[in-house]
Short mmCIF file of C-alpha atoms in Angstrom, two decimals:
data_model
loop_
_atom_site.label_atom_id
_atom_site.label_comp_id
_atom_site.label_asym_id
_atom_site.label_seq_id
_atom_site.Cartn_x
_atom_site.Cartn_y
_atom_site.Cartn_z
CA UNK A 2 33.83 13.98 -44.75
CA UNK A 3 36.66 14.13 -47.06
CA UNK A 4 36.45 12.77 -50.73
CA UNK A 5 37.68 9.78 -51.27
CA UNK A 6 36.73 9.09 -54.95
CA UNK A 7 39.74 8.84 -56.43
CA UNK A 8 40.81 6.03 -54.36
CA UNK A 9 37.46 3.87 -53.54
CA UNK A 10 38.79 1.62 -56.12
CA UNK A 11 40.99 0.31 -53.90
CA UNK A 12 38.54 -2.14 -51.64
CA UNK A 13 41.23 -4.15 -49.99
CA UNK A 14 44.34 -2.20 -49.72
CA UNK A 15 47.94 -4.39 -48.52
CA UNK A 16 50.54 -2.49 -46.55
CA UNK A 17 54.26 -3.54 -46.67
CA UNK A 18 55.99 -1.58 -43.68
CA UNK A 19 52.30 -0.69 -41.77
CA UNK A 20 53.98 -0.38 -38.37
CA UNK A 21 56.29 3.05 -40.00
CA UNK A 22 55.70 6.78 -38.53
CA UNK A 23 53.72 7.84 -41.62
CA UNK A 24 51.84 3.85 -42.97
CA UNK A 25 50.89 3.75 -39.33
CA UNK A 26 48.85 6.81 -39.68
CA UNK A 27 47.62 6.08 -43.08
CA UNK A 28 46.42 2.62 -42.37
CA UNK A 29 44.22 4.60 -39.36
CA UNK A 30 43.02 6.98 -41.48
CA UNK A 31 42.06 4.21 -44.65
CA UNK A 32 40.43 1.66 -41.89
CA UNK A 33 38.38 4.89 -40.68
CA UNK A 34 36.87 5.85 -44.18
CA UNK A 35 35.91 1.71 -44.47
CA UNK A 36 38.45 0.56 -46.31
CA UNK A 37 39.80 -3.11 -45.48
CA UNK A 38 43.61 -2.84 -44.80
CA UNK A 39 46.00 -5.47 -44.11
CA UNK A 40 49.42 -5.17 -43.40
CA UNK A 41 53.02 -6.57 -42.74
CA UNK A 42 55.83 -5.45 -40.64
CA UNK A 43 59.62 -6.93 -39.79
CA UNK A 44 59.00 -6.50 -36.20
CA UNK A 45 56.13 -6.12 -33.83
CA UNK A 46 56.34 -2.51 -32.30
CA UNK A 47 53.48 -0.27 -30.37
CA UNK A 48 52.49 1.11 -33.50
CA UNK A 49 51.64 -2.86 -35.14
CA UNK A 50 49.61 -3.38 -31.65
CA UNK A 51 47.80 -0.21 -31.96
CA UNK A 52 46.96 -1.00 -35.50
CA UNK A 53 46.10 -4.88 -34.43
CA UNK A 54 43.58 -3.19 -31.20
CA UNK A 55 41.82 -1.21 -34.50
CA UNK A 56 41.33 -4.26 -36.47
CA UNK A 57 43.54 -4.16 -38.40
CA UNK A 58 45.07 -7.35 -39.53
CA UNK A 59 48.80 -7.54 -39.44
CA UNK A 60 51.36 -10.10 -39.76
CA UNK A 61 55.47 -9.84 -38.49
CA UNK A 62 56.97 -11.44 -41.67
CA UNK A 63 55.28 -12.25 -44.45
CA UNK A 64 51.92 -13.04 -45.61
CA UNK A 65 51.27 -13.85 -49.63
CA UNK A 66 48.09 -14.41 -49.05
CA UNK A 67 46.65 -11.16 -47.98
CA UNK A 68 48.81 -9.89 -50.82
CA UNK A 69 46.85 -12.12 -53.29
CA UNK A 70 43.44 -10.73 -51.44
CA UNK A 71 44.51 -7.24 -52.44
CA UNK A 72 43.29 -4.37 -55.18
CA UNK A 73 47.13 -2.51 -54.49
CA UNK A 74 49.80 -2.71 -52.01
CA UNK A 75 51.37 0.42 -50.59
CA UNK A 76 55.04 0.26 -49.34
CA UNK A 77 57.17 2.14 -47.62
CA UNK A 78 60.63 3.35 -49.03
CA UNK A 79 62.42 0.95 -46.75
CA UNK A 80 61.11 -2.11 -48.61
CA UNK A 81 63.04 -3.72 -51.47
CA UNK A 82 61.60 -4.81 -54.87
CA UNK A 83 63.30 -8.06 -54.13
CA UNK A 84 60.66 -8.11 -51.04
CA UNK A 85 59.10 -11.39 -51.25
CA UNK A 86 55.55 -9.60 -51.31
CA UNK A 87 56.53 -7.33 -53.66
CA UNK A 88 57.61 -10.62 -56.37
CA UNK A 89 53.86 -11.94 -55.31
CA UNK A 90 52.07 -8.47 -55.82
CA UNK A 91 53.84 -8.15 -59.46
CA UNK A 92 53.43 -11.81 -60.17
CA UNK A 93 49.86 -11.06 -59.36
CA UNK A 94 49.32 -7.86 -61.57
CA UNK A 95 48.35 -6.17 -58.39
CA UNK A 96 49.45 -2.64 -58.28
CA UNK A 97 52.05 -1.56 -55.92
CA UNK A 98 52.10 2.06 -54.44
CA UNK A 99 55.00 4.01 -52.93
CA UNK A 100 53.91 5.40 -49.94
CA UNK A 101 54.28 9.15 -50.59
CA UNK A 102 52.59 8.69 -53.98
CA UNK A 103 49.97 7.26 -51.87
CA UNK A 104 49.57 9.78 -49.46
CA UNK A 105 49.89 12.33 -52.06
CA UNK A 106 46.10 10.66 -52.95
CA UNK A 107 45.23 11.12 -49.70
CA UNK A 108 45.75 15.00 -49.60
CA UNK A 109 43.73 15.08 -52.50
CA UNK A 110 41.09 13.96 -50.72
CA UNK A 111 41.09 16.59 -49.02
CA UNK A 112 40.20 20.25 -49.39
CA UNK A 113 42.22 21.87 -47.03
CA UNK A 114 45.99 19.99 -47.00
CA UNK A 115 48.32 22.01 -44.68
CA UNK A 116 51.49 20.92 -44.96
CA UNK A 117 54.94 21.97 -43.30
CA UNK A 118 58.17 21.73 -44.59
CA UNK A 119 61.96 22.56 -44.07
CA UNK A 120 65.12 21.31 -43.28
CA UNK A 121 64.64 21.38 -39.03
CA UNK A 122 61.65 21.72 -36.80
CA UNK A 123 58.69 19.86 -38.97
CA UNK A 124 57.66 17.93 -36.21
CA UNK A 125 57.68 20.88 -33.48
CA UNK A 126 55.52 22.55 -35.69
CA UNK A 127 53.27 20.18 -36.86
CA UNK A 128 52.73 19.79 -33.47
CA UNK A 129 52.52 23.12 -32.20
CA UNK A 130 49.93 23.94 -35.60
CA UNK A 131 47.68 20.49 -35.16
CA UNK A 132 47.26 21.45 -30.98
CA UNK A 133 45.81 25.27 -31.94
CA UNK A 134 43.56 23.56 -34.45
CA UNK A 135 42.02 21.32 -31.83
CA UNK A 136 41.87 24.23 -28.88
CA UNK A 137 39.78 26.13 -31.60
CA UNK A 138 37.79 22.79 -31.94
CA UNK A 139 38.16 22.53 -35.55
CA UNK A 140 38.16 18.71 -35.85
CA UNK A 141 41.40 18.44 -38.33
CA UNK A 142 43.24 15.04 -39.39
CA UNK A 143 46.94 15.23 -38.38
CA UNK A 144 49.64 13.36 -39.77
CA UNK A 145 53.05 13.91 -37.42
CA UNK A 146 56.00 12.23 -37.58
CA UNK A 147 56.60 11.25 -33.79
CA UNK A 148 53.88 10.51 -30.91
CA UNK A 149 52.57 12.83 -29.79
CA UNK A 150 50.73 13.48 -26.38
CA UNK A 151 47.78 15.29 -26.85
CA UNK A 152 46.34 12.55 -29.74
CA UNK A 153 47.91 10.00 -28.04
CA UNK A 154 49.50 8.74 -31.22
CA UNK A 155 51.31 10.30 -34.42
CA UNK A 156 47.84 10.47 -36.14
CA UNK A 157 44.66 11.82 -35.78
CA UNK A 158 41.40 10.81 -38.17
CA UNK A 159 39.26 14.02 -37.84
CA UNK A 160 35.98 14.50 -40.04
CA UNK A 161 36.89 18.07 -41.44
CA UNK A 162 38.40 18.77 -44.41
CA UNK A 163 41.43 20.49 -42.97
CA UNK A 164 44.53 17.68 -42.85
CA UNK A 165 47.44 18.62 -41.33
CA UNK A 166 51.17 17.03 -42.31
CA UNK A 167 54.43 16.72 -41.83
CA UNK A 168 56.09 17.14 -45.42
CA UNK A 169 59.50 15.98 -46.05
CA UNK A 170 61.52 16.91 -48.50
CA UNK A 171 64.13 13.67 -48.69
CA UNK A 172 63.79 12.10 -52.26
CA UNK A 173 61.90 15.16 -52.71
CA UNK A 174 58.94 13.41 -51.13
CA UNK A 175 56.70 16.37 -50.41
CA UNK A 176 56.32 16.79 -54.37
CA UNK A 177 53.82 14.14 -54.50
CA UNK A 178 51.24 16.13 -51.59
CA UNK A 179 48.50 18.56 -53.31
CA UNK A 180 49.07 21.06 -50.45
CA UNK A 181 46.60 24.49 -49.66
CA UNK A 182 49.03 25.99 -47.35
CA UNK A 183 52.70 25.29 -47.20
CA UNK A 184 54.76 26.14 -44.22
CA UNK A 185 58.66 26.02 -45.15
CA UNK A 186 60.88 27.13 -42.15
CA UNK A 187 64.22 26.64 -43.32
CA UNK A 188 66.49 25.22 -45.92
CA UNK A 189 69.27 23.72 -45.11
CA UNK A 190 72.11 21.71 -46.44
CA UNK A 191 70.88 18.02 -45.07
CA UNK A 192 70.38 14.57 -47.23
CA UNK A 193 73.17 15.25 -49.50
CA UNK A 194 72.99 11.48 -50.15
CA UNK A 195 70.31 12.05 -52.24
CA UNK A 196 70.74 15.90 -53.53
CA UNK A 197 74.03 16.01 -53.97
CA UNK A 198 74.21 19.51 -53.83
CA UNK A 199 72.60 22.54 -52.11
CA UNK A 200 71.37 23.88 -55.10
CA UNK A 201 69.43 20.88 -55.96
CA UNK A 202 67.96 20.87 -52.26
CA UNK A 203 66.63 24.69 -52.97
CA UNK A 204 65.24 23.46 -56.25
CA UNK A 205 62.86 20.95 -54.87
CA UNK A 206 61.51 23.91 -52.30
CA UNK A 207 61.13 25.87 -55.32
CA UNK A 208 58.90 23.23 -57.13
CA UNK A 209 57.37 22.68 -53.57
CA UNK A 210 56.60 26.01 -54.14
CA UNK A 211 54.94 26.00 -57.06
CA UNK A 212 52.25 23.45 -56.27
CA UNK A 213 50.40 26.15 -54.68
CA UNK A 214 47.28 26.76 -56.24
CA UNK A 215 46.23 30.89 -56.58
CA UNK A 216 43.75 30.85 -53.65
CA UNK A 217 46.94 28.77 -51.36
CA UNK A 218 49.18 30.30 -48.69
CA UNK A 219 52.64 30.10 -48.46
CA UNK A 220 54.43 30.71 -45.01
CA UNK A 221 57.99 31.41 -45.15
CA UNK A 222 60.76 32.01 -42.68
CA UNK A 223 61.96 35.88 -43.14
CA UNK A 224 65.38 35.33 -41.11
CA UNK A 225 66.27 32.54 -44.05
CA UNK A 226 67.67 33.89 -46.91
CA UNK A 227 66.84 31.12 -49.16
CA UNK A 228 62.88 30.95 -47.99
CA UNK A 229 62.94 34.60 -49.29
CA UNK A 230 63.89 33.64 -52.82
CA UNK A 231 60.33 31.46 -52.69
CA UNK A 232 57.70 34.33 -53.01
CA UNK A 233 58.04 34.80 -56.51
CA UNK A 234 57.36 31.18 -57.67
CA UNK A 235 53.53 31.62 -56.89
CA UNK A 236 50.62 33.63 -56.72
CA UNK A 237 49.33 32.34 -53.49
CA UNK A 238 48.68 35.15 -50.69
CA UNK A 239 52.35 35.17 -48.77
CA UNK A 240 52.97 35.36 -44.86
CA UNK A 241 56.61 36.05 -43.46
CA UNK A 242 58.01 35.51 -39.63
CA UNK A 243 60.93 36.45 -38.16
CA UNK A 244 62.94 37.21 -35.19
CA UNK A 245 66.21 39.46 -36.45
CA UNK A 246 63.96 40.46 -39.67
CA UNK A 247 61.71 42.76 -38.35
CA UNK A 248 60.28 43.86 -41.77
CA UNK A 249 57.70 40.51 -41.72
CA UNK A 250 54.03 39.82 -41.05
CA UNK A 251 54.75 38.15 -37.62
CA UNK A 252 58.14 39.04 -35.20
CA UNK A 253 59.08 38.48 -31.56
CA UNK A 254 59.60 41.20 -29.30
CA UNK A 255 60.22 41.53 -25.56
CA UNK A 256 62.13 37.78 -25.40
CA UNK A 257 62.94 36.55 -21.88
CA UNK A 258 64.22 32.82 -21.15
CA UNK A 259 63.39 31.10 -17.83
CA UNK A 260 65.77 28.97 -15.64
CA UNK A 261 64.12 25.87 -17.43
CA UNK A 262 64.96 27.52 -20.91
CA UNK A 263 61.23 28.21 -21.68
CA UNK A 264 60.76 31.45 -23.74
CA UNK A 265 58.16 34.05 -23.50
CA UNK A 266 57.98 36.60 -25.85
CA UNK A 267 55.35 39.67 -26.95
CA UNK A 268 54.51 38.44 -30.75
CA UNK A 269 53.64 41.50 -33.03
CA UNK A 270 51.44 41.53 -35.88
CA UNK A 271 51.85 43.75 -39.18
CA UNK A 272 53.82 45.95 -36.00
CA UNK A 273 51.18 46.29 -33.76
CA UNK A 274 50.85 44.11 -30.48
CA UNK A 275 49.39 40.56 -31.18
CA UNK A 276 50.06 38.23 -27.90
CA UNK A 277 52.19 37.42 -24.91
CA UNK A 278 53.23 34.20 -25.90
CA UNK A 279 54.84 31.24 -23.12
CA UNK A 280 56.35 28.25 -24.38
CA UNK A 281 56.68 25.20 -22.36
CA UNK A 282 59.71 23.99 -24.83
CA UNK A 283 63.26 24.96 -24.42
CA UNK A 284 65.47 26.68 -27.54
CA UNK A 285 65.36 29.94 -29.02
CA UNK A 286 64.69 27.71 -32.49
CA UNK A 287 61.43 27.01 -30.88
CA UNK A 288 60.41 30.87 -31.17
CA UNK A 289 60.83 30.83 -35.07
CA UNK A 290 58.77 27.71 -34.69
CA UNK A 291 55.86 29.28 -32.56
CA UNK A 292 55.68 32.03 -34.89
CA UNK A 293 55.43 29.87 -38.09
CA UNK A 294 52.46 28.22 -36.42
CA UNK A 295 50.79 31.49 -34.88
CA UNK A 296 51.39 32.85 -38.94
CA UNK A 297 49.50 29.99 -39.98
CA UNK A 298 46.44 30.04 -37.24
CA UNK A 299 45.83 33.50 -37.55
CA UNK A 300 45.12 32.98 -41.17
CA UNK A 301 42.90 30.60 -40.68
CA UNK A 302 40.76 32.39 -38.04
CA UNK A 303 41.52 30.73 -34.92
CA UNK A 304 42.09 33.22 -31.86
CA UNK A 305 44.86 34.52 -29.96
CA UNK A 306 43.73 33.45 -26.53
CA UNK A 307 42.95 29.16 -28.41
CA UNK A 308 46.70 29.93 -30.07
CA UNK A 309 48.56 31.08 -26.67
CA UNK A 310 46.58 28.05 -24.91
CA UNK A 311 47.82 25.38 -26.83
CA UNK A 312 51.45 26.76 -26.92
CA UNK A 313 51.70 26.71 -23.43
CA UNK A 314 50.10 23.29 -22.78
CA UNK A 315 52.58 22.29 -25.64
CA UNK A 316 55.47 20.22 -24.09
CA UNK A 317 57.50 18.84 -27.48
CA UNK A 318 56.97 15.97 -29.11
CA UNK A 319 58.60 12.81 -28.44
CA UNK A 320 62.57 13.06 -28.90
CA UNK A 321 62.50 16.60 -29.03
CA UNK A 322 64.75 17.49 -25.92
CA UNK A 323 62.88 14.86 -24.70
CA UNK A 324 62.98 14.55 -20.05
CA UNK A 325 63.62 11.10 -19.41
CA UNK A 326 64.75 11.07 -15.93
CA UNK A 327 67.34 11.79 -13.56
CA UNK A 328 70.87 9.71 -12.32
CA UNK A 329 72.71 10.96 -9.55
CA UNK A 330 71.10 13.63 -9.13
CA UNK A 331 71.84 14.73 -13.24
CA UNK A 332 68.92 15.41 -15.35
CA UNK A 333 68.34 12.95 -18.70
CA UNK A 334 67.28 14.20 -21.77
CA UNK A 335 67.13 12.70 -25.36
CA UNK A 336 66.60 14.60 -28.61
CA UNK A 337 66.76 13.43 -32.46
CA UNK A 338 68.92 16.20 -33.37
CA UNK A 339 71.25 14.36 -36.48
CA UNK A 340 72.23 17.43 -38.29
CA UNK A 341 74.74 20.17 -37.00
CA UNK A 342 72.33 23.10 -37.15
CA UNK A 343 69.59 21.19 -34.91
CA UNK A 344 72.47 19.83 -32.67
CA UNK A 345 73.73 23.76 -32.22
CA UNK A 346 70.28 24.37 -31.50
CA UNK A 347 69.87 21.44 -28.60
CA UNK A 348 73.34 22.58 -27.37
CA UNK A 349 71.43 26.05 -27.03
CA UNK A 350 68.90 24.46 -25.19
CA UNK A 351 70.90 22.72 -22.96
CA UNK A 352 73.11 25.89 -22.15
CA UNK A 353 69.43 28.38 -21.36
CA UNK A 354 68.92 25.63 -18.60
CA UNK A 355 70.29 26.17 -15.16
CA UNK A 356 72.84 23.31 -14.63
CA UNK A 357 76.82 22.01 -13.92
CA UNK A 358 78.48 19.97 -16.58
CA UNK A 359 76.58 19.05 -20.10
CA UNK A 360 77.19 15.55 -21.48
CA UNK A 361 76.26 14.62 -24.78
CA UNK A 362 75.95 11.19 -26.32
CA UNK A 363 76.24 11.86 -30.04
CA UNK A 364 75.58 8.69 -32.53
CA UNK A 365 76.14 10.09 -36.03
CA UNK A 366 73.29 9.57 -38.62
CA UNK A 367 73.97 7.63 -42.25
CA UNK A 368 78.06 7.60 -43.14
CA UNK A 369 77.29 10.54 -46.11
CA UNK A 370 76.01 12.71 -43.85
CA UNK A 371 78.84 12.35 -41.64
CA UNK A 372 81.03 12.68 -44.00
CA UNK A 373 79.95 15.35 -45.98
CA UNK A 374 79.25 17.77 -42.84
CA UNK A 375 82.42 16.68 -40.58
CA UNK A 376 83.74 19.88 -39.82
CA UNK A 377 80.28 21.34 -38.82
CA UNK A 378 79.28 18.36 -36.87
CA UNK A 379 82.76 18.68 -34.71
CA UNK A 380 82.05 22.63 -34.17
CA UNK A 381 78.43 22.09 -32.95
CA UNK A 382 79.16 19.45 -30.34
CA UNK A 383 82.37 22.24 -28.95
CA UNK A 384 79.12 23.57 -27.54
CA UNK A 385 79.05 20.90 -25.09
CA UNK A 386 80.80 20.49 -21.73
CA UNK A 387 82.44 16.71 -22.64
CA UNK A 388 81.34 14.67 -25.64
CA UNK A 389 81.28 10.88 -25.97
CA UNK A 390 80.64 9.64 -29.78
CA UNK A 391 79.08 6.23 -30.70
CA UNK A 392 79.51 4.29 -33.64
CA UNK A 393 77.85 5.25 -36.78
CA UNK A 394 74.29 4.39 -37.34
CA UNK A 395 74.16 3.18 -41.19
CA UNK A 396 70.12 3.26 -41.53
CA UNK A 397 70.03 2.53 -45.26
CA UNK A 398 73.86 3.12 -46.22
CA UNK A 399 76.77 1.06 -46.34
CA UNK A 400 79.81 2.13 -45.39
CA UNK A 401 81.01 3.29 -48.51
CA UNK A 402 82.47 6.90 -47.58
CA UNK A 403 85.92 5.49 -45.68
CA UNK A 404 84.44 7.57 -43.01
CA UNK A 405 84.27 6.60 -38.99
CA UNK A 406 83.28 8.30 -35.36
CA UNK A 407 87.21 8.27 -34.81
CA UNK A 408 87.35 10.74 -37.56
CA UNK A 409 84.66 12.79 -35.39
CA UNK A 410 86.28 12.41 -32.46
CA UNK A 411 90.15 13.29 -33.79
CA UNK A 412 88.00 16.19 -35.39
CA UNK A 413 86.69 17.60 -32.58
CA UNK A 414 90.23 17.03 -30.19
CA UNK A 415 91.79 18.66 -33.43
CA UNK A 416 89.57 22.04 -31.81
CA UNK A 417 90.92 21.79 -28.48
CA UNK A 418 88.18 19.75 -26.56
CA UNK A 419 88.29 16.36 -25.22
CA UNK A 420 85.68 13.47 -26.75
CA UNK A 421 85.78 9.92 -25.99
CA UNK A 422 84.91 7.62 -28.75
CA UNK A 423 82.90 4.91 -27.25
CA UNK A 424 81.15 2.30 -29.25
CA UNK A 425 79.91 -0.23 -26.92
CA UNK A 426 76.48 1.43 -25.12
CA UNK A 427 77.15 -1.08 -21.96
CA UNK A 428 80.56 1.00 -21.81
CA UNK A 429 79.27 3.95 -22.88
CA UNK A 430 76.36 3.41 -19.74
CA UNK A 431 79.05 2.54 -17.14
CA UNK A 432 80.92 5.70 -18.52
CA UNK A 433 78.77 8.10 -17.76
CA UNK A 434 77.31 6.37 -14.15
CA UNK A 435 81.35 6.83 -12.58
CA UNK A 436 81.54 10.20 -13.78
CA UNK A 437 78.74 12.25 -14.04
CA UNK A 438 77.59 14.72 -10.92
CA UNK A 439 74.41 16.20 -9.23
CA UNK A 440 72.72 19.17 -12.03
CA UNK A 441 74.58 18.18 -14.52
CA UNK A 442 73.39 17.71 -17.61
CA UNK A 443 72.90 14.21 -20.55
CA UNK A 444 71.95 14.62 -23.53
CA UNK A 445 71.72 11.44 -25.82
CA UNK A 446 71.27 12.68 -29.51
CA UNK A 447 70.65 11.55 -32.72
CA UNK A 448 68.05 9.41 -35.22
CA UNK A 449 69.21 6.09 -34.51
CA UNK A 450 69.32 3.66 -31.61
CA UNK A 451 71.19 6.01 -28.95
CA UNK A 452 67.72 6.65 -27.49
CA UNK A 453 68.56 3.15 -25.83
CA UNK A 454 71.47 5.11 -23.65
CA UNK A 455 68.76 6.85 -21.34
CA UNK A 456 66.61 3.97 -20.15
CA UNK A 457 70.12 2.06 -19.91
CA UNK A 458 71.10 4.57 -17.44
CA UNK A 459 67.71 4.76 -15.78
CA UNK A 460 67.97 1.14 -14.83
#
């Protein structure tokens, strides 16, 4: 059983947010260690009637009262100081949390926090690392930000002390964890909202870095030039992966794609044979992926023939290239791709698989971000056979950037391919329904609300 010392203070323990990716999971994991949560939410989802079929108490609105019942009151970065709980909590003298300062005293409950990192591919890998560690029947606690099949949920409450999590870097986040092992797999210029510059992103993985205690382990990307730079910054025992780098602990030989887009690959070990290796996820991304999390599981002692096991049963998590169906004989997919180096990667994807014509519905992610990475954006979806483009989805900006999809879409003609700007999704649905043909391919992409596009068509 973890220690949970430093927090049993807290009896009764508010959540503003609970039904979130991440306060989901914590709430589980606080309600299993006998804590009394309640919680709040602007909308009921699955994740507020999961938490409601645990026991938990939650309420869709607002509810003073269990904030006036409470010892502190976590909330997520969404919520506003202005929140009308918030007011009550510091009317109240009750402590409020931030959730990733809260979490970061939940990994230090823990002896063994794993956490993984990097601009693209967290949750793959998460994924991919949390299923070898329950093949080799090591009871961990996972913390992953999208549901996930095999623990029917984006949490899991193990009683080992080995917790597994996704670690994100926006608002430098991750700084808060008290990590073992870190896993960083790229770095990449993404959330310039908040970083401003590149430099600034590479300094937070530096002081990411640096949180490693002596006895840690740092796993690091050998094909990204900035991951290389990280050794230096600690003393913890260093593992490198790579697929063009062959001077690394872990590299992929031997790599042949299947009609589906499925790699399999011989995986080499300090340059002697390790495993045959078959992924049941599409991408050549996926490879760097598999070997971050075979870099990882070897450390730890867990076996080639558990690792290759849960690799293959592995089948993405939810929104990564995602299967949702088929319409006129064309093949659905959906992926939360929102930056131009994981779109180049779906478009990748897409292209391994045996097929006609690609579609993609693109819905840009935050006006900065389209902004500041037009030009790539407009390259990456070239990779696609025709491209429609939504409306912006703001998340937490306003529109402050003079920015638009029309800009996208001029972009993108500008290159020399066609792209329909489209920002009604009933149009957008009716669209795609008079045009597309058998084994062709849709793609609906991005972090917002274009997800709805696929179960629009399905209907």
């Amino acid at each position: 059983m973890p220690n949970i010392e430093n927090i049993k203070k807290y009896k009764n323990i508010h959540m503003i947010g609970i039904g979130g990716v991440s306060m989901s999971g914590i709430a589980a994991i606080l309600t299993n260690w006998g804590f009394n949560i309640t919680g709040s939410d602007w909308a009921q989802s699955e994740s507020t009637d999961k938490l409601i079929s645990m026991g938990i108490k939650v309420t869709i609105g607002h509810n003073l009262e269990d904030v006036s019942k409470s010892d502190v009151v976590v909330y997520s970065a969404a919520i506003k100081q202005d929140d009308p709980e918030m007011v009550e909590a510091k009317r109240l003298h009750i402590p409020t949390i931030e959730r990733a300062d809260f979490l970061g005293e939940i990994t230090r409950c823990f002896k063994d926090t794993i956490c993984i990192s990097g601009t693209h591919g967290k949750t793959t890998t998460t994924s991919m690392i949390a299923l070898c560690f329950l093949e080799a029947l090591t009871d961990p606690s996972i913390q992953v930000g999208a549901y996930l099949n095999a623990i029917d949920g984006n949490y899991r409450v193990g009683s080992s002390e080995h917790f597994i999590i996704e670690a994100c870097e926006y608002v430098e986040s991750f700084l808060k964890f008290s990590p073992k092992a870190e896993v960083i797999l790229n770095i990449d210029n993404d959330h310039l909202d908040y970083f401003k510059t590149f430099d600034n992103i590479k300094n937070a993985f530096v002081k990411y870095t640096k949180l490693l205690p002596d006895d840690g382990l740092l796993i690091i990307n050998g094909d990204d030039k900035n991951c290389l730079d990280l050794p230096i910054f600690t003393k913890a025992q260093v593992l490198t992966y790579g697929v063009s780098n062959k001077n690394v602990n872990f590299y992929a030989e031997n790599i042949n794609i299947d009609n589906d887009g499925f790699p399999e690959f011989d995986v080499y070990k300090d340059k002697k044979f390790f495993s045959r290796i078959k992924l049941s996820v599409p991408g050549s991304h996926n490879i760097l992926n598999a070997l971050a999390c075979i870099s990882l599981c070897d450390y730890y002692g867990i076996n080639s023939n558990d690792i290759k096991t849960a690799l293959k049963k592995f089948t993405g998590a939810h929104r990564r290239f995602e299967f949702k169906g088929k319409l006129n004989g064309a093949s659905i997919y959906d992926d939360y791709g929102h930056h131009p180096t994981e779109i180049v990667a779906t478009s990748t994807s897409v292209n391994n698989k045996k097929h006609n014509q690609s579609w993609v519905v693109f819905q840009p992610h935050t006006y900065s971000r389209t902004k500041n990475l037009l030009d790539d954006f407009a390259n990456a979806l070239l990779n696609f056979d025709n491209v429609v483009v939504l409306d912006i989805y703001a998340a937490r900006e306003t529109n402050t950037y003079n920015i638009s999809s029309k800009d996208l879409v001029n972009k993108v003609i500008s290159l020399g391919k066609d792209a329909k700007y489209i920002p009604d999704f009933d149009d957008c649905v009716s669209y795609l329904k008079q045009n597309v043909k058998e084994n062709d391919i849709i793609l609906t992409l991005g972090a917002g609300t274009v997800t709805q596009i696929g179960p629009m068509l399905l209907k």
